[in-house]
CSV table of C-alpha atoms in Angstrom, one decimal:
chain,number,residue,atom,x,y,z
S,4,UNK,CA,-42.7,-26.0,6.0
S,5,UNK,CA,-40.6,-26.7,9.1
S,6,UNK,CA,-37.6,-27.2,6.9
S,7,UNK,CA,-38.2,-23.8,5.2
S,8,UNK,CA,-38.2,-22.0,8.5
S,9,UNK,CA,-35.0,-23.7,9.7
S,10,UNK,CA,-33.3,-23.1,6.4
S,11,UNK,CA,-34.2,-19.4,6.4
S,12,UNK,CA,-33.2,-18.9,10.0
S,13,UNK,CA,-29.8,-20.6,9.4
S,14,UNK,CA,-29.2,-18.5,6.3
S,15,UNK,CA,-30.1,-15.3,8.2
S,16,UNK,CA,-27.7,-16.3,11.0
S,17,UNK,CA,-24.9,-17.0,8.5
S,18,UNK,CA,-25.5,-13.6,6.8
S,19,UNK,CA,-25.5,-11.8,10.2
S,20,UNK,CA,-22.1,-13.4,11.0
S,21,UNK,CA,-20.8,-12.3,7.6
S,22,UNK,CA,-22.1,-8.8,8.1
S,23,UNK,CA,-20.5,-8.5,11.6
S,24,UNK,CA,-17.2,-9.8,10.2
S,25,UNK,CA,-17.4,-7.2,7.4
S,26,UNK,CA,-18.0,-4.4,9.9
S,27,UNK,CA,-15.1,-5.5,12.0
S,28,UNK,CA,-12.9,-5.8,8.9
S,29,UNK,CA,-13.8,-2.2,7.8
S,30,UNK,CA,-13.0,-0.9,11.3
S,31,UNK,CA,-9.6,-2.7,11.3
S,32,UNK,CA,-8.8,-1.5,7.8
S,33,UNK,CA,-9.4,2.2,8.9
S,34,UNK,CA,-7.0,1.6,11.8
S,35,UNK,CA,-4.5,0.0,9.5
S,36,UNK,CA,-4.7,2.9,7.1
S,37,UNK,CA,-4.0,5.4,9.9
S,38,UNK,CA,-1.2,3.3,11.4
S,39,UNK,CA,0.5,2.7,8.1
S,40,UNK,CA,0.3,6.4,7.2
S,41,UNK,CA,1.9,7.3,10.5
S,42,UNK,CA,4.6,4.7,9.9
S,43,UNK,CA,5.3,6.0,6.4
S,44,UNK,CA,5.5,9.6,7.7
S,45,UNK,CA,8.2,8.5,10.2
S,46,UNK,CA,10.0,6.3,7.6
S,47,UNK,CA,10.2,9.1,5.1
S,48,UNK,CA,11.9,11.3,7.7
S,49,UNK,CA,14.2,8.4,8.8
S,50,UNK,CA,12.6,8.3,12.2
S,51,UNK,CA,12.0,5.1,14.2
S,52,UNK,CA,9.1,3.2,12.7
S,53,UNK,CA,9.8,-0.6,13.3
S,54,UNK,CA,7.3,-0.9,16.2
S,55,UNK,CA,4.6,0.7,14.0
S,56,UNK,CA,5.4,-1.7,11.2
S,57,UNK,CA,5.1,-4.7,13.5
S,58,UNK,CA,1.7,-3.4,14.8
S,59,UNK,CA,0.6,-2.9,11.2
S,60,UNK,CA,1.7,-6.5,10.3
S,61,UNK,CA,-0.3,-7.8,13.3
S,62,UNK,CA,-3.4,-5.9,12.3
S,63,UNK,CA,-3.0,-7.0,8.7
S,64,UNK,CA,-2.9,-10.6,9.9
S,65,UNK,CA,-6.1,-10.1,11.8
S,66,UNK,CA,-7.8,-8.7,8.7
S,67,UNK,CA,-6.5,-11.6,6.5
S,68,UNK,CA,-7.8,-14.2,9.0
S,69,UNK,CA,-11.2,-12.5,9.2
S,70,UNK,CA,-11.5,-12.5,5.4
S,71,UNK,CA,-10.4,-16.1,5.2
S,72,UNK,CA,-12.9,-17.1,7.9
S,73,UNK,CA,-15.7,-15.3,6.1
S,74,UNK,CA,-15.1,-17.3,3.0
S,75,UNK,CA,-15.8,-14.1,1.0
S,76,UNK,CA,-12.9,-12.9,-1.1
S,77,UNK,CA,-15.0,-10.1,-2.4
S,78,UNK,CA,-14.4,-8.4,1.0
S,79,UNK,CA,-10.9,-7.5,-0.2
S,80,UNK,CA,-12.5,-4.8,-2.3
S,81,UNK,CA,-13.6,-3.1,0.9
S,82,UNK,CA,-10.0,-3.0,2.2
S,83,UNK,CA,-8.4,-1.2,-0.7
S,84,UNK,CA,-7.2,2.0,1.0
S,85,UNK,CA,-5.9,0.4,4.2
S,86,UNK,CA,-4.2,-2.6,2.6
S,87,UNK,CA,-2.6,-0.4,-0.1
S,88,UNK,CA,-1.2,1.9,2.5
S,89,UNK,CA,0.1,-1.1,4.4
S,90,UNK,CA,1.7,-2.6,1.3
S,91,UNK,CA,3.4,0.8,0.5
S,92,UNK,CA,4.7,0.8,4.1
S,93,UNK,CA,6.2,-2.7,3.5
S,94,UNK,CA,7.6,-1.7,0.1
S,95,UNK,CA,9.3,1.4,1.5
S,96,UNK,CA,10.7,-0.5,4.4
S,97,UNK,CA,12.2,-3.0,1.9
S,98,UNK,CA,13.6,-0.3,-0.4
S,99,UNK,CA,15.2,1.8,2.4
S,100,UNK,CA,16.8,-1.3,3.9
S,101,UNK,CA,18.0,-2.7,0.5
S,102,UNK,CA,15.8,-5.8,0.7
S,103,UNK,CA,13.7,-7.6,-1.9
S,104,UNK,CA,10.3,-6.3,-2.4
S,105,UNK,CA,7.8,-8.5,-0.6
S,106,UNK,CA,5.6,-10.5,-3.0
S,107,UNK,CA,1.8,-10.6,-2.8
S,108,UNK,CA,1.9,-14.0,-1.2
S,109,UNK,CA,4.5,-12.9,1.4
S,110,UNK,CA,2.2,-10.0,2.3
S,111,UNK,CA,-0.9,-12.2,2.1
S,112,UNK,CA,-2.8,-9.9,-0.3
S,113,UNK,CA,-4.4,-10.5,-3.7
S,114,UNK,CA,-2.1,-9.7,-6.7
S,115,UNK,CA,-4.4,-6.9,-8.0
S,116,UNK,CA,-4.3,-5.1,-4.7
S,117,UNK,CA,-0.5,-5.5,-4.4
S,118,UNK,CA,-0.1,-4.1,-8.0
S,119,UNK,CA,-2.3,-1.2,-7.1
S,120,UNK,CA,0.0,-0.4,-4.2
S,121,UNK,CA,3.0,-0.6,-6.5
S,122,UNK,CA,1.3,2.1,-8.6
S,123,UNK,CA,1.6,4.5,-5.6
S,124,UNK,CA,5.2,3.8,-4.7
S,125,UNK,CA,6.7,6.6,-6.8
S,126,UNK,CA,4.8,9.2,-4.8
S,127,UNK,CA,6.1,7.8,-1.6
S,128,UNK,CA,9.6,7.6,-2.8
S,129,UNK,CA,9.4,11.2,-4.0
S,130,UNK,CA,8.6,12.3,-0.4
S,131,UNK,CA,11.7,10.5,0.8
S,132,UNK,CA,13.8,12.1,-2.0
S,133,UNK,CA,12.5,15.6,-1.2
S,134,UNK,CA,13.3,15.1,2.5
S,135,UNK,CA,16.8,14.2,1.6
S,136,UNK,CA,17.2,17.2,-0.6
S,137,UNK,CA,15.9,19.5,2.2
S,138,UNK,CA,18.5,17.9,4.5
S,139,UNK,CA,21.1,18.4,1.8
S,140,UNK,CA,21.8,14.7,1.6
S,141,UNK,CA,22.4,14.5,-2.2
S,142,UNK,CA,23.7,11.0,-2.2
S,143,UNK,CA,20.6,9.5,-0.5
S,144,UNK,CA,18.4,11.6,-2.7
S,145,UNK,CA,20.2,10.3,-5.8
S,146,UNK,CA,19.7,6.7,-4.7
S,147,UNK,CA,16.0,7.3,-4.1
S,148,UNK,CA,15.8,9.0,-7.6
S,149,UNK,CA,17.3,5.9,-9.1
S,150,UNK,CA,14.5,3.9,-7.4
S,151,UNK,CA,11.9,6.2,-8.7
S,152,UNK,CA,13.3,5.9,-12.3
S,153,UNK,CA,13.5,2.1,-11.9
S,154,UNK,CA,9.8,1.8,-10.8
S,155,UNK,CA,8.7,4.2,-13.5
S,156,UNK,CA,10.5,2.1,-16.1
S,157,UNK,CA,8.8,-1.1,-14.7
S,158,UNK,CA,5.4,0.5,-14.7
S,159,UNK,CA,5.6,2.3,-18.1
S,160,UNK,CA,3.2,0.9,-20.6
S,161,UNK,CA,1.2,-1.2,-18.1
S,162,UNK,CA,-2.5,-1.0,-18.6
S,163,UNK,CA,-5.1,-2.9,-16.6
S,164,UNK,CA,-8.8,-2.5,-16.8
S,165,UNK,CA,-10.5,-0.6,-14.0
S,166,UNK,CA,-12.5,-3.8,-13.2
S,167,UNK,CA,-9.2,-5.6,-12.4
S,168,UNK,CA,-7.3,-2.8,-10.7
S,169,UNK,CA,-9.4,0.3,-9.9
S,170,UNK,CA,-7.7,3.7,-10.8
S,171,UNK,CA,-4.6,2.0,-12.2
S,172,UNK,CA,-4.4,4.1,-15.4
S,173,UNK,CA,-4.8,7.3,-13.3
S,174,UNK,CA,-2.0,6.1,-11.0
S,175,UNK,CA,0.3,5.6,-14.0
S,176,UNK,CA,-0.4,9.1,-15.2
S,177,UNK,CA,0.4,10.5,-11.8
S,178,UNK,CA,3.5,8.4,-11.4
S,179,UNK,CA,4.9,9.6,-14.7
S,180,UNK,CA,4.3,13.3,-13.8
S,181,UNK,CA,5.9,12.7,-10.3
S,182,UNK,CA,8.9,11.1,-11.9
S,183,UNK,CA,9.4,14.1,-14.2
S,184,UNK,CA,9.0,16.5,-11.2
S,185,UNK,CA,11.5,14.4,-9.2
S,186,UNK,CA,14.1,14.6,-11.9
S,187,UNK,CA,13.6,18.3,-12.2
S,188,UNK,CA,13.8,18.9,-8.4
S,189,UNK,CA,17.0,16.8,-8.2
S,190,UNK,CA,18.6,18.7,-11.1
S,191,UNK,CA,17.7,22.0,-9.5
S,192,UNK,CA,19.2,20.9,-6.2
S,193,UNK,CA,22.5,19.9,-8.0
S,194,UNK,CA,22.6,23.3,-9.8
S,195,UNK,CA,21.9,25.2,-6.6
S,196,UNK,CA,24.6,23.2,-4.7
S,197,UNK,CA,27.3,24.0,-7.3
S,198,UNK,CA,26.4,27.7,-7.6
């Protein structure tokens, strides 16, 4: 009986530590989501964002370490919104600076979560393209439109189950619609410029 009590107490202690780690991870993910969103907003307007990106990277490292220490990879599913936003921030930084897209291993995220973030990239690129059109910077807008078309071509036809990548099919439908709108907006800007 003594062994039972000790075993249960040790297990409860371990579960309490996991629960505390989970709560800390959720709190950090919320902060990462807000921080990455703020950085993306600045990046899309070509404002200074590098300090925010560095802070986001540091926070993401904290989250990764906590998940690793918890020995519970299922916790990644609790981080979706914040980690996706962070990945999008990293993707946009790479695209705007003509760098290679960082891989899942370079960002330290699972492949399914990385791919889910790629599914949102067209919407973020569209924001940058529209900002350029408003600023009458047609050449930059054209370059961003080429990126939109490139990603749409890469993503076209991909279909993963919602158990593997939640909401991926819906993201693909939205990306297709946003690509068509982006082409239309760019064409209208060219027509208006020449008239």
